[in-house]
Short mmCIF file of C-alpha atoms in Angstrom, two decimals:
data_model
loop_
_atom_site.label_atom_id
_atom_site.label_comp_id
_atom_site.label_asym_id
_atom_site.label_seq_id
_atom_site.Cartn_x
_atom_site.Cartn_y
_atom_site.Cartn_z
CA UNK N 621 11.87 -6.72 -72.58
CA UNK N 622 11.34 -3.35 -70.38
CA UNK N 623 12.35 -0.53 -71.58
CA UNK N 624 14.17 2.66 -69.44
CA UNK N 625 12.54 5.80 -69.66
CA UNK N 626 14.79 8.62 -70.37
CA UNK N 627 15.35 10.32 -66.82
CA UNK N 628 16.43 6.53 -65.56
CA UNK N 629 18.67 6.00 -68.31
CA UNK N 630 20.42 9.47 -67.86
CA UNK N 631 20.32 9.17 -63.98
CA UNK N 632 22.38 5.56 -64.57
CA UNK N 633 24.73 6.99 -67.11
CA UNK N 634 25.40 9.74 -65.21
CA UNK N 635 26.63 7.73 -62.52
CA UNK N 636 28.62 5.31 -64.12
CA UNK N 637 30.21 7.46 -66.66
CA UNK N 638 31.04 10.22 -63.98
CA UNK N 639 32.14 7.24 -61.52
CA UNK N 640 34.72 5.54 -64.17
CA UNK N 641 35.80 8.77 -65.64
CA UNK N 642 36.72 10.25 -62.08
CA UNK N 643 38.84 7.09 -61.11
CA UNK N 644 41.00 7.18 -64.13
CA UNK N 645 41.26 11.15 -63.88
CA UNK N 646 42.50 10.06 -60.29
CA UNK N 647 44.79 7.41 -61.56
CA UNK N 648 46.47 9.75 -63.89
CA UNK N 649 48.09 11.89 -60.73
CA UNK N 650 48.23 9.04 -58.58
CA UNK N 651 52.10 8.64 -58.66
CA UNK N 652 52.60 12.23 -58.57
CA UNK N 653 50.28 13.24 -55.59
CA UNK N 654 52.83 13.90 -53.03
CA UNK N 655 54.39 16.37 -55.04
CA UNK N 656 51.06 18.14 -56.07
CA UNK N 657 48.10 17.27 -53.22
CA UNK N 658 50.62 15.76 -50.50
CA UNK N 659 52.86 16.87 -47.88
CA UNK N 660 56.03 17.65 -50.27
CA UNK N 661 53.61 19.68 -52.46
CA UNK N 662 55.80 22.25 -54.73
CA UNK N 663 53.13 24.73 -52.38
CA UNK N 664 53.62 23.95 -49.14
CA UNK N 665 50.69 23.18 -46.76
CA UNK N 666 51.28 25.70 -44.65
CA UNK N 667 51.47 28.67 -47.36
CA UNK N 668 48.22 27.43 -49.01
CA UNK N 669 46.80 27.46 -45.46
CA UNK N 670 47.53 31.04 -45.22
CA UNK N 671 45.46 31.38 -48.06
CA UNK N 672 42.25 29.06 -47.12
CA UNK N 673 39.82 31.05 -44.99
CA UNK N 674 40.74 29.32 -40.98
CA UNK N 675 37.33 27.62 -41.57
CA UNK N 676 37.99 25.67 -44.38
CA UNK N 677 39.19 22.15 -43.98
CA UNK N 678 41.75 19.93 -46.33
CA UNK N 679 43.68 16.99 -45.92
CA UNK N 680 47.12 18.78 -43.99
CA UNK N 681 44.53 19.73 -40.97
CA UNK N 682 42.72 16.53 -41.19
CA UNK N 683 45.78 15.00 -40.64
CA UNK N 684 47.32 17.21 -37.99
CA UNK N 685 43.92 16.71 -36.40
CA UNK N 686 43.41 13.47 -35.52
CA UNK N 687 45.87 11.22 -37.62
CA UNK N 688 48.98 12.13 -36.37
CA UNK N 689 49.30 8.38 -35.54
CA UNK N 690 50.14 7.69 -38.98
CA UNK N 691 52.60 8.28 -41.24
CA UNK N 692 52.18 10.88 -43.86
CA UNK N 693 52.89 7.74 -46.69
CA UNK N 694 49.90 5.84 -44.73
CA UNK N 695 47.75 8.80 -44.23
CA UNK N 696 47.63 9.30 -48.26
CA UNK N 697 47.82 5.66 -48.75
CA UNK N 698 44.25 5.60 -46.59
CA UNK N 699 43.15 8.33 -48.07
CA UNK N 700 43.86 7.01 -52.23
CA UNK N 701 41.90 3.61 -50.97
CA UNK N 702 38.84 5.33 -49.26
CA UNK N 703 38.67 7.73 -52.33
CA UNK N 704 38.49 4.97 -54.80
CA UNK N 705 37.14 2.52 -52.84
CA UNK N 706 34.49 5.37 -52.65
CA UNK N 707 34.23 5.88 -56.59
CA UNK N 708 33.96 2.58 -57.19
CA UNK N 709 30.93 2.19 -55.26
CA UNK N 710 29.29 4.88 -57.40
CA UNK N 711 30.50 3.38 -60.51
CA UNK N 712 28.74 0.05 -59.42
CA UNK N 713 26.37 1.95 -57.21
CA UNK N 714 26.30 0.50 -53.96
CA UNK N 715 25.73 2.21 -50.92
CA UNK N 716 25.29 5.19 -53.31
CA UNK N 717 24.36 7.53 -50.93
CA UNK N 718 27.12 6.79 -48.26
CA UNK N 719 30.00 6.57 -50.95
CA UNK N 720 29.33 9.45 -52.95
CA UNK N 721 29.01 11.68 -49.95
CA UNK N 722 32.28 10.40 -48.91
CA UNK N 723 33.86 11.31 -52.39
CA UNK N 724 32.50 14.45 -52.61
CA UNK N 725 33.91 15.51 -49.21
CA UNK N 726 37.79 13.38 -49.80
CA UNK N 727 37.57 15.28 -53.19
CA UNK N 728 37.20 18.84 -51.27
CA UNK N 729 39.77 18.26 -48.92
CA UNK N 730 42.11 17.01 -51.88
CA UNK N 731 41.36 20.44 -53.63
CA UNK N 732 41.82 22.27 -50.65
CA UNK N 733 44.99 20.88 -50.40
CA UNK N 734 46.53 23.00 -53.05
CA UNK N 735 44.05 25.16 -54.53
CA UNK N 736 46.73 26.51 -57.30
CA UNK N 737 46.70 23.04 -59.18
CA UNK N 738 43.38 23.24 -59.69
CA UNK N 739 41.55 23.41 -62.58
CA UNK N 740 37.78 23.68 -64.13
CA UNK N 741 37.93 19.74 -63.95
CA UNK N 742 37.96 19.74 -60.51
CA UNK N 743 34.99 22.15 -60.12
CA UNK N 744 32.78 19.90 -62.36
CA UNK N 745 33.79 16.89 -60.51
CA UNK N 746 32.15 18.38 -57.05
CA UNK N 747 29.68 19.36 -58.76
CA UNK N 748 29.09 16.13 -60.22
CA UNK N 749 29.43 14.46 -57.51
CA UNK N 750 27.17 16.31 -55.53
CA UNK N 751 24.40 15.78 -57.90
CA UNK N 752 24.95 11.90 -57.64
CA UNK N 753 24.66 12.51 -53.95
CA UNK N 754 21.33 14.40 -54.00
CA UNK N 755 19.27 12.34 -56.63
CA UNK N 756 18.33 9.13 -56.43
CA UNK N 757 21.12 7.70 -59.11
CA UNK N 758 21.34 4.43 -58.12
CA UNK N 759 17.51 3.77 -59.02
CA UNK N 760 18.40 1.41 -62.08
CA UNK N 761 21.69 -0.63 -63.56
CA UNK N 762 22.97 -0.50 -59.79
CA UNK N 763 24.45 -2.90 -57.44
CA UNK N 764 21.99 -1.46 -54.90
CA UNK N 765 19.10 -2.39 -56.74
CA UNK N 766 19.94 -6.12 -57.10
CA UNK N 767 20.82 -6.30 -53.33
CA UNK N 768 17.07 -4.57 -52.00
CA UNK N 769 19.29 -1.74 -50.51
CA UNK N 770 16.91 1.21 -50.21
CA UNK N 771 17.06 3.74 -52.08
CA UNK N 772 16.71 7.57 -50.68
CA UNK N 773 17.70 10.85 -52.17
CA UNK N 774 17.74 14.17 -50.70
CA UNK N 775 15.12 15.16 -53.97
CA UNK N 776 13.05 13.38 -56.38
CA UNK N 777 14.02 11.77 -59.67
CA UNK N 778 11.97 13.44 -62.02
CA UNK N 779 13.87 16.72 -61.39
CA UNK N 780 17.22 15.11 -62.63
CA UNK N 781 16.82 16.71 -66.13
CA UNK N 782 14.85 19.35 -65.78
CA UNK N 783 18.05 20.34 -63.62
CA UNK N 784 20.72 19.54 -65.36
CA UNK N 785 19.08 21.32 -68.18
CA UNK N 786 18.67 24.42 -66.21
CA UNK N 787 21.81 24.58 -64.52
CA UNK N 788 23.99 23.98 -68.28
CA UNK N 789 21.84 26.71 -69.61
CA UNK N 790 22.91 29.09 -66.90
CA UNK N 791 26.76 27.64 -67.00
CA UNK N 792 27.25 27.77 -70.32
CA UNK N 793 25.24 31.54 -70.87
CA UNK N 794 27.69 33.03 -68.94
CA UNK N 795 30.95 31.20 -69.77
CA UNK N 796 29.49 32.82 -73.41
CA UNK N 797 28.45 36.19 -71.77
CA UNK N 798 32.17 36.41 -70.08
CA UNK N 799 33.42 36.25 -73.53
CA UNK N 800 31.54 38.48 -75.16
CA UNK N 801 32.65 41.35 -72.70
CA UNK N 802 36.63 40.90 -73.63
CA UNK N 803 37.06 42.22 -76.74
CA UNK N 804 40.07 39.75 -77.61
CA UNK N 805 36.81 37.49 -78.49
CA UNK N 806 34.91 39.49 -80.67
CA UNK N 807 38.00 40.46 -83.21
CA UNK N 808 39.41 36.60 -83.24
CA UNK N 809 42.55 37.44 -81.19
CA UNK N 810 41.12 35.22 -78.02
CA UNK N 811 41.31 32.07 -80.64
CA UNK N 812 44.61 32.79 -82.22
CA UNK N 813 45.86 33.08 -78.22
CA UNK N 814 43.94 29.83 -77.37
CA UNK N 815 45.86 28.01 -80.28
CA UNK N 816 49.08 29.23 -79.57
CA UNK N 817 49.68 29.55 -75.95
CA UNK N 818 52.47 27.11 -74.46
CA UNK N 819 50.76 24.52 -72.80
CA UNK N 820 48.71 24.00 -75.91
CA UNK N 821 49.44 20.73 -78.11
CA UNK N 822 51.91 21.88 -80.33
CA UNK N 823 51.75 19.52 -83.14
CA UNK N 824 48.26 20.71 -83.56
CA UNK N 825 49.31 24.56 -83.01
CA UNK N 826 52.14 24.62 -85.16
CA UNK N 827 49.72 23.15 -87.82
CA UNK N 828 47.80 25.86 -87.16
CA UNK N 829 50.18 29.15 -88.18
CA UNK N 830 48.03 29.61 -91.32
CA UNK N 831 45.58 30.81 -89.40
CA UNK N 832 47.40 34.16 -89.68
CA UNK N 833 46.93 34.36 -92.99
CA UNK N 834 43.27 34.01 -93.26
CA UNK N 835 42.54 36.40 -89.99
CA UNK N 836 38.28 36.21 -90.62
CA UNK N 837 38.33 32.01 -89.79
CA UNK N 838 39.80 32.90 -86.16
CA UNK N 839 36.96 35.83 -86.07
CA UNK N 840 34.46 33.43 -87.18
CA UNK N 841 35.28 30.64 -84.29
CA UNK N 842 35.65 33.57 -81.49
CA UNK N 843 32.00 34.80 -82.39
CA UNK N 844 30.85 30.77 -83.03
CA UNK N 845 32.08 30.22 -79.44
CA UNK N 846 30.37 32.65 -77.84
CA UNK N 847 26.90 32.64 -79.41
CA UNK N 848 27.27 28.75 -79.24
CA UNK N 849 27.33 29.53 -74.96
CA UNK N 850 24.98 32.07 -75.07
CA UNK N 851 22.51 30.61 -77.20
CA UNK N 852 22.86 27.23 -75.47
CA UNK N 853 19.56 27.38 -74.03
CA UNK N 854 18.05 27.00 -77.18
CA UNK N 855 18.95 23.11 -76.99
CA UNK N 856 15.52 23.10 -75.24
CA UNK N 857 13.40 23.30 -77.78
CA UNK N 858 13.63 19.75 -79.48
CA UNK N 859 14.04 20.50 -83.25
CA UNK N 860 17.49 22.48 -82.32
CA UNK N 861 18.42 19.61 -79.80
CA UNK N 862 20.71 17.81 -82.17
CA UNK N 863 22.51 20.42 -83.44
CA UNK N 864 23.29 22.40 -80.45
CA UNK N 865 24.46 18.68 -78.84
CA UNK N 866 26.61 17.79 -81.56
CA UNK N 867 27.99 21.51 -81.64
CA UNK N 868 29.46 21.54 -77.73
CA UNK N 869 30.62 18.47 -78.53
CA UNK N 870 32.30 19.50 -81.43
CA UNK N 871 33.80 22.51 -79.18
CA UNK N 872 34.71 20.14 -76.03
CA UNK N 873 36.49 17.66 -78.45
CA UNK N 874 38.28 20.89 -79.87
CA UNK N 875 39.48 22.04 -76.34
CA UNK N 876 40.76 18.44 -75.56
CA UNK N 877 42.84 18.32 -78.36
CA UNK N 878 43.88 21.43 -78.83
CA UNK N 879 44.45 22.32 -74.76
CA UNK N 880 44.70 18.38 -73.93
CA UNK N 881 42.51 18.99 -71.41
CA UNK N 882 41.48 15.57 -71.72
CA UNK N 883 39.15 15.12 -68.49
CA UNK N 884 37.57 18.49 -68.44
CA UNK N 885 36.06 18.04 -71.86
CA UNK N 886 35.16 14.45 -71.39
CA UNK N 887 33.64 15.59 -67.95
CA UNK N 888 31.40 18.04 -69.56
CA UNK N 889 30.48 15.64 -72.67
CA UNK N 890 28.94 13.60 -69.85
CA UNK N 891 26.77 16.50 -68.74
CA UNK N 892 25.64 17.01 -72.05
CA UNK N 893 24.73 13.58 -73.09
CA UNK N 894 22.78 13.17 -69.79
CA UNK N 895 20.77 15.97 -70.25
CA UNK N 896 20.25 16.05 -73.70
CA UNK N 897 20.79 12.65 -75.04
CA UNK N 898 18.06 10.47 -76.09
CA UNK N 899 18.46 6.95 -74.30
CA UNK N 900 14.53 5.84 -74.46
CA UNK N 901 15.45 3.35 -77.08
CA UNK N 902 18.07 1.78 -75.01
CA UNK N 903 16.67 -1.74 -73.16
CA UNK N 904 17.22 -2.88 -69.85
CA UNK X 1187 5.85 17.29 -49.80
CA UNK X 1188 8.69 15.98 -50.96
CA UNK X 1189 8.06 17.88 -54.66
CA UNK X 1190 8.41 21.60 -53.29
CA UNK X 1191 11.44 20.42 -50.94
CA UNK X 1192 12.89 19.36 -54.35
CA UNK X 1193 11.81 22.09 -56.26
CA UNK X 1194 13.09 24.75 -53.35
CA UNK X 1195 16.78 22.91 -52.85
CA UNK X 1196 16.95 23.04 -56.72
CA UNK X 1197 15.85 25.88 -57.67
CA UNK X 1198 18.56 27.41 -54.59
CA UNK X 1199 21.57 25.96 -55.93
CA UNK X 1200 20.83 27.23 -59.20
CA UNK X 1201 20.40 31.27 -58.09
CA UNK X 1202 23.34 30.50 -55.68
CA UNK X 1203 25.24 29.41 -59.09
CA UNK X 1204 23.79 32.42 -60.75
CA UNK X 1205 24.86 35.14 -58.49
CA UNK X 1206 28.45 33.08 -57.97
CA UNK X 1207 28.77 33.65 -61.91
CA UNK X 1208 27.33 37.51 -61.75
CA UNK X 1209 30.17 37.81 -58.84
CA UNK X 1210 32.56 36.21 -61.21
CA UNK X 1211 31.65 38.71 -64.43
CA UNK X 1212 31.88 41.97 -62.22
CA UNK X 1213 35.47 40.68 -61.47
CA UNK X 1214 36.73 40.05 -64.85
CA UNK X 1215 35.21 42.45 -66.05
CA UNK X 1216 36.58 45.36 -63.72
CA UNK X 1217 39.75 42.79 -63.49
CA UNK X 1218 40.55 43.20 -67.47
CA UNK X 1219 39.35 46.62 -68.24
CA UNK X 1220 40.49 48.94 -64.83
CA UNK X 1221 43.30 46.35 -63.81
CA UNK X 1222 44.80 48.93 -61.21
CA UNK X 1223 41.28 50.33 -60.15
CA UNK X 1224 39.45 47.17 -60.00
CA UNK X 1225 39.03 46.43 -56.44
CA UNK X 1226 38.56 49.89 -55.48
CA UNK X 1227 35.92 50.25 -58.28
CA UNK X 1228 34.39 47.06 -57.45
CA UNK X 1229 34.09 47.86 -53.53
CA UNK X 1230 31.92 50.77 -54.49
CA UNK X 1231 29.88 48.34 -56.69
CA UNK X 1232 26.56 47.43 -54.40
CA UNK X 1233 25.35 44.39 -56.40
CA UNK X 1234 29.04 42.84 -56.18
CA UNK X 1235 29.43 43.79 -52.30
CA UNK X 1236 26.18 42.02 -51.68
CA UNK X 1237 26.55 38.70 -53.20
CA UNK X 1238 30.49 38.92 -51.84
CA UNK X 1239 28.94 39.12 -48.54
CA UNK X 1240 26.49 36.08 -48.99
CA UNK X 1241 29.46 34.35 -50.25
CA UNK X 1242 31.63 34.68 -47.92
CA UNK X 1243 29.43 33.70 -45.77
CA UNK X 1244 31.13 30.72 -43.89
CA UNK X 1245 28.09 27.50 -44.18
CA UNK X 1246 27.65 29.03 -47.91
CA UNK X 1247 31.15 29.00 -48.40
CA UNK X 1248 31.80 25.43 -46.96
CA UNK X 1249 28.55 24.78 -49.14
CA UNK X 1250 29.96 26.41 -52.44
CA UNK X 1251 33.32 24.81 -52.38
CA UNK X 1252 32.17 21.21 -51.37
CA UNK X 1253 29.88 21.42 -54.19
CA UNK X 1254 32.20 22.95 -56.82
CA UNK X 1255 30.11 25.43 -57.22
CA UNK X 1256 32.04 27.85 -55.92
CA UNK X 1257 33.73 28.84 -59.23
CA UNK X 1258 32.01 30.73 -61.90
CA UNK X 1259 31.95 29.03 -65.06
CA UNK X 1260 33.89 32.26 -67.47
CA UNK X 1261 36.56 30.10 -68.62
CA UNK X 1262 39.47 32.42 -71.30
CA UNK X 1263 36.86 34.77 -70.49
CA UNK X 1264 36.72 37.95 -70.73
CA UNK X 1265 40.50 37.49 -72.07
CA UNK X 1266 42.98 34.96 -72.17
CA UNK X 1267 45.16 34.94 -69.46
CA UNK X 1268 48.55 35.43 -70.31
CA UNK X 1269 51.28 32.41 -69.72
CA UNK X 1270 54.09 31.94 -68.33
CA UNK X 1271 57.30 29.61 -69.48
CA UNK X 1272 59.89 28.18 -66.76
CA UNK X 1273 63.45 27.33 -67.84
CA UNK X 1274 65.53 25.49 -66.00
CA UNK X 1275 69.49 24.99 -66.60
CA UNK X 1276 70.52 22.01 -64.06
CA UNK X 1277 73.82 20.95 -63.32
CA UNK X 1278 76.15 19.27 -60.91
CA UNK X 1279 78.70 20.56 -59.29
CA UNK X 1280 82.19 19.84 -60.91
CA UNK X 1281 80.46 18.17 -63.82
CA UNK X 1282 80.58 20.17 -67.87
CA UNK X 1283 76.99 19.02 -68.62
CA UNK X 1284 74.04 20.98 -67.57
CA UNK X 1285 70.12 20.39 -68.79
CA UNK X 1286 67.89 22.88 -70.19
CA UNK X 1287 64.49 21.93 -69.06
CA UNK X 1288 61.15 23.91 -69.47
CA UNK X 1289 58.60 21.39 -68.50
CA UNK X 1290 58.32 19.84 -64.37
CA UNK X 1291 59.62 16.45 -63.97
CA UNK X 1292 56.70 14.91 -62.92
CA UNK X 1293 55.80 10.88 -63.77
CA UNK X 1294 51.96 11.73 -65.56
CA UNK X 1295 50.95 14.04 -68.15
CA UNK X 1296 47.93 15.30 -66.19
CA UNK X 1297 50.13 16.18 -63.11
CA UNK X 1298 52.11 18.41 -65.71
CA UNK X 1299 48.93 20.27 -67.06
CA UNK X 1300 48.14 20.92 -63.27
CA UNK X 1301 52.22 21.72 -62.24
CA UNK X 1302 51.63 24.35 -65.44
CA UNK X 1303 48.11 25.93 -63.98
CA UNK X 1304 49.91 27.06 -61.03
CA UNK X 1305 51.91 28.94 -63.34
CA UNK X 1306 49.64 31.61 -63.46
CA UNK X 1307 50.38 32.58 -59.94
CA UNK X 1308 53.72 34.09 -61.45
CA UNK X 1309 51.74 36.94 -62.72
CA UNK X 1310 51.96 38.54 -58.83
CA UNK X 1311 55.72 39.09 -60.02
CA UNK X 1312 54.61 41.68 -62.36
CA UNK X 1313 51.90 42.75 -60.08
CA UNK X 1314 53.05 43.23 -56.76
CA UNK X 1315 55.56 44.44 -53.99
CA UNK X 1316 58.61 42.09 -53.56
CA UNK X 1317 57.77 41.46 -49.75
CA UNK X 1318 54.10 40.42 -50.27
CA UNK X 1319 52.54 37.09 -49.46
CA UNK X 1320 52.20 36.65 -52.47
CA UNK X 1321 55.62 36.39 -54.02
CA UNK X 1322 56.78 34.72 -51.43
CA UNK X 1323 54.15 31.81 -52.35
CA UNK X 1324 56.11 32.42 -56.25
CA UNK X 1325 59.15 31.80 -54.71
CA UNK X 1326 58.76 28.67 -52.40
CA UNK X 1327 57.13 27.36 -55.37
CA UNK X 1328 60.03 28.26 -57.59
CA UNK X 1329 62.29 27.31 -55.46
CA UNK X 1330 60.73 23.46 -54.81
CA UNK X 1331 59.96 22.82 -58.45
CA UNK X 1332 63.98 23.56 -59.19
CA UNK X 1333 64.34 21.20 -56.47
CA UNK X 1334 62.23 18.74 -57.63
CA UNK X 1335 63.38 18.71 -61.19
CA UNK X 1336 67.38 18.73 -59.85
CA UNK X 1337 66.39 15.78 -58.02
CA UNK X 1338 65.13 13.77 -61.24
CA UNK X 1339 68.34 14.38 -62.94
CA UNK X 1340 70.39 14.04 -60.16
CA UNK X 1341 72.06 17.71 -60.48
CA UNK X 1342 71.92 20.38 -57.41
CA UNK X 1343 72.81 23.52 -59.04
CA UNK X 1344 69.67 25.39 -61.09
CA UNK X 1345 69.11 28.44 -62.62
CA UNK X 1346 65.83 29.23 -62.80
CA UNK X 1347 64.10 31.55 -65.05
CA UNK X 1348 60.59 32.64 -65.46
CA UNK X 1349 59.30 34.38 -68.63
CA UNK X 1350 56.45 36.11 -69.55
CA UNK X 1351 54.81 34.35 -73.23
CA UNK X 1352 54.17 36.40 -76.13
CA UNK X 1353 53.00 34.94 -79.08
CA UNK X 1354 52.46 38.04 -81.77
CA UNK X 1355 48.72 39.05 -82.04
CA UNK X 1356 46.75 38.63 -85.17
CA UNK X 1357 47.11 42.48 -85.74
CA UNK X 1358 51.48 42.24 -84.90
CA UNK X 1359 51.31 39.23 -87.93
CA UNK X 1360 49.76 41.92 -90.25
CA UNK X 1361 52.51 44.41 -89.52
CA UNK X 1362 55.12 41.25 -90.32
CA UNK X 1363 55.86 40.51 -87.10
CA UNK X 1364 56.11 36.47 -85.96
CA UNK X 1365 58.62 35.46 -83.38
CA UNK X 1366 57.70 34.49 -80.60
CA UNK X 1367 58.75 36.81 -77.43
CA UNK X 1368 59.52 35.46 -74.03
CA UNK X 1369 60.13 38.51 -71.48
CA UNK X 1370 62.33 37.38 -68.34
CA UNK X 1371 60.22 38.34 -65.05
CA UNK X 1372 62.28 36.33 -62.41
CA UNK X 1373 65.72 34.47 -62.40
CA UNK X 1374 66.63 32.37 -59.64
CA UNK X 1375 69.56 30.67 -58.37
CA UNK X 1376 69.75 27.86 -56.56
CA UNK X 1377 72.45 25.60 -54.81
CA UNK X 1378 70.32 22.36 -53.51
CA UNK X 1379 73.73 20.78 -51.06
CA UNK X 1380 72.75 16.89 -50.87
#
């Protein structure tokens, strides 16, 4: 029996897990796309075009550009297939390289598209994606590896967690250090707002009114937050590795049930778990 | 080689990310504490102009937004933004009935949370000149969610009101106050002929 070391586990699981989750996230606006990413978008293609610098490119100019010859209905049609077609291969990781490249850029032009539906999700899945696309992530558990395809990468695999690592440290010190400067956050008010604002699930919210009573809990989560992001660095040093883990999950699990922002959280549990998780005692 | 290509690419994307986040601080933080001075304020700030420029910079702004990392990462930060409630009365011409809806008719819950972010674009009501750009983006999108909802019920006549969210603060539930307020910022009528 071999065993993985770490950064090839993580590498793998980042992959797949990003892969899967970023097909079903695409599946769950799939029969609404027109209306939101399309060409009957409630925001018309040409108003968000006056609002995309000229040099920025999304699917309405791709279109006008050189696909005129299709319908609009094929035109998204082509470009659902490519896109999963596309995610698929990273899920299974074949052709790696070519595939996630070609996600990364459909998944821009889909953003482009309508800029004002977007949400952090859809940062984190570029982001994502582009780190599939730079490091070698198809070294292990991949369809690529079975089939002798080489494998290239635009930088080494030993950097994987080392940035990762780096690059939550800095996202997550100032998502904390953005807090800390409103004061709504340091007196418990951002929490109670959180809780209670109208998109949030309101079985759990209206569960939640007692929080009014006993003001010091919504202080204490407001400060817990933000030293939680600030002091997320700390996760580095191995004896505070658990705890810090377990905590952002604890706060990503909050946010999808209490926001239902479902895919955001479960997109940023995968960062966490492949930078921070232990999967050395994991076989092949 | 290879190694310090690696290490330089890296350790790029992560100052990029940095100054993209100090760019994103300056603005909420001039955005939520000198709301009507802020971009005056922050066009005299040097550090901000500087990374704006780099930015803006069109291969590092293709770069940024193909990579996602084009947003900075102070989510509810430094405040929660406010929110914003539609309410929509639909009917059909010569028919008693109407519907009172306040969430888009859309088949999948995601495509609802996302309908809902664009909400937030309703804030320009409150904010700026009725000719701008930028209610005139509120309206089309007013206007074409009525639509869209009219459609799913098969009614043409809307009425279309947007509302500003209050729940009471923590210190308004000390002084006994708990309804919920929502402040009308836009009503809209609209006869869809089909």
């Amino acid at each position: 029996m071999k065993f993985l070391n770490i950064k090839d586990s993580a590498l793998s699981f980042f992959r797949i897990a990003v892969g899967g989750l970023l097909i079903i996230h695409h599946l769950a606006i799939i029969l609404d796309f027109d209306v939101l990413f399309g060409f009957n978008a409630l925001i018309p293609n040409e108003i968000n075009n006056l609002f995309l610098e000229s040099f920025i490119f999304n699917l309405s100019k791709l279109y006008n550009l050189c696909f005129t010859w299709l319908t609009h209905h094929q035109f998204l049609l082509l470009f659902h297939t490519v896109y999963l077609i596309s995610l698929t291969g990273i899920t299974v990781g074949i052709l790696k390289n070519f595939f996630s490249l070609i996600a990364l850029i459909l998944h821009f032009l889909m953003m482009k598209n309508n800029g004002f539906f977007s949400y952090g999700v859809d940062y984190f899945s570029s982001i994502a994606l582009f780190i599939i696309f730079i490091f070698p992530c198809n070294s292990h558990m991949s369809l690529d590896l079975k089939l002798g395809i080489k494998r290239m990468s635009l930088v080494t695999e030993k950097y994987f967690l080392p940035f990762l690592q780096v690059f939550l440290s800095i996202l997550y010190f100032f998502s904390g250090f953005d807090k800390l400067l409103g004061y709504n956050w340091r007196n418990g008010e951002a929490i109670w707002k959180t809780i209670n604002l109208p998109s949030a699930n309101t079985y759990i919210s209206s569960n939640l009114e007692w929080l009014s009573v006993y003001q010091l809990i919504p202080l204490l989560l407001g400060w817990s937050v933000v030293v939680l992001e600030m002091l997320y660095f700390i996760i580095n040093f191995t004896a505070l590795r658990k705890f810090f883990l377990s905590a952002i999950i604890v706060l990503h699990l909050s946010i999808a049930l209490l926001l239902e922002l479902y895919f955001f959280s479960s997109l940023m549990i995968i960062f966490n778990i492949a930078a921070y998780h232990n999967f050395k005692t994991y076989s092949k | 080689m290879r190694k310090i290509f690696s290490i330089f690419i890296l350790s790029a994307i992560c100052l990029l990310y940095i100054l993209v986040n100090i760019r994103s601080t300056y603005k909420g933080y001039f955005g939520f504490y000198h709301e009507k001075e802020s971009d005056s304020l922050l066009a005299q700030n040097g550090i901000y102009q500087n990374i704006t420029k780099l930015i803006l910079f069109p291969p590092v702004n293709v770069f940024l937004g193909i990579t996602g990392l084009e947003s900075g990462s102070g989510f509810f930060a430094p405040n929660v933004a406010s929110s914003y409630v539609v309410r929509q009365n639909l009917t059909k011409t010569g028919y008693i009935n109407s519907y009172l809806i306040n969430t888009p008719r859309v088949s999948q819950k995601e495509s609802t949370i996302r309908i809902r972010t664009g909400f937030s674009m309703f804030k320009d009501y409150l904010a700026e000149q009725d000719d701008t750009l930028k209610i005139l983006k509120c309206d089309v999108f007013l206007k074409r969610l009525s639509d869209n909802n009219a459609k799913g019920f098969d009614c043409n006549e809307v009425t279309s009101n947007v509302y500003l969210f209050h729940k009471p603060l923590l210190s308004e539930v000390r002084q006994g106050k708990s309804e919920s307020k929502y402040f009308l910022i836009r009503t809209k009528q609209y006869d869809f002929k089909r």
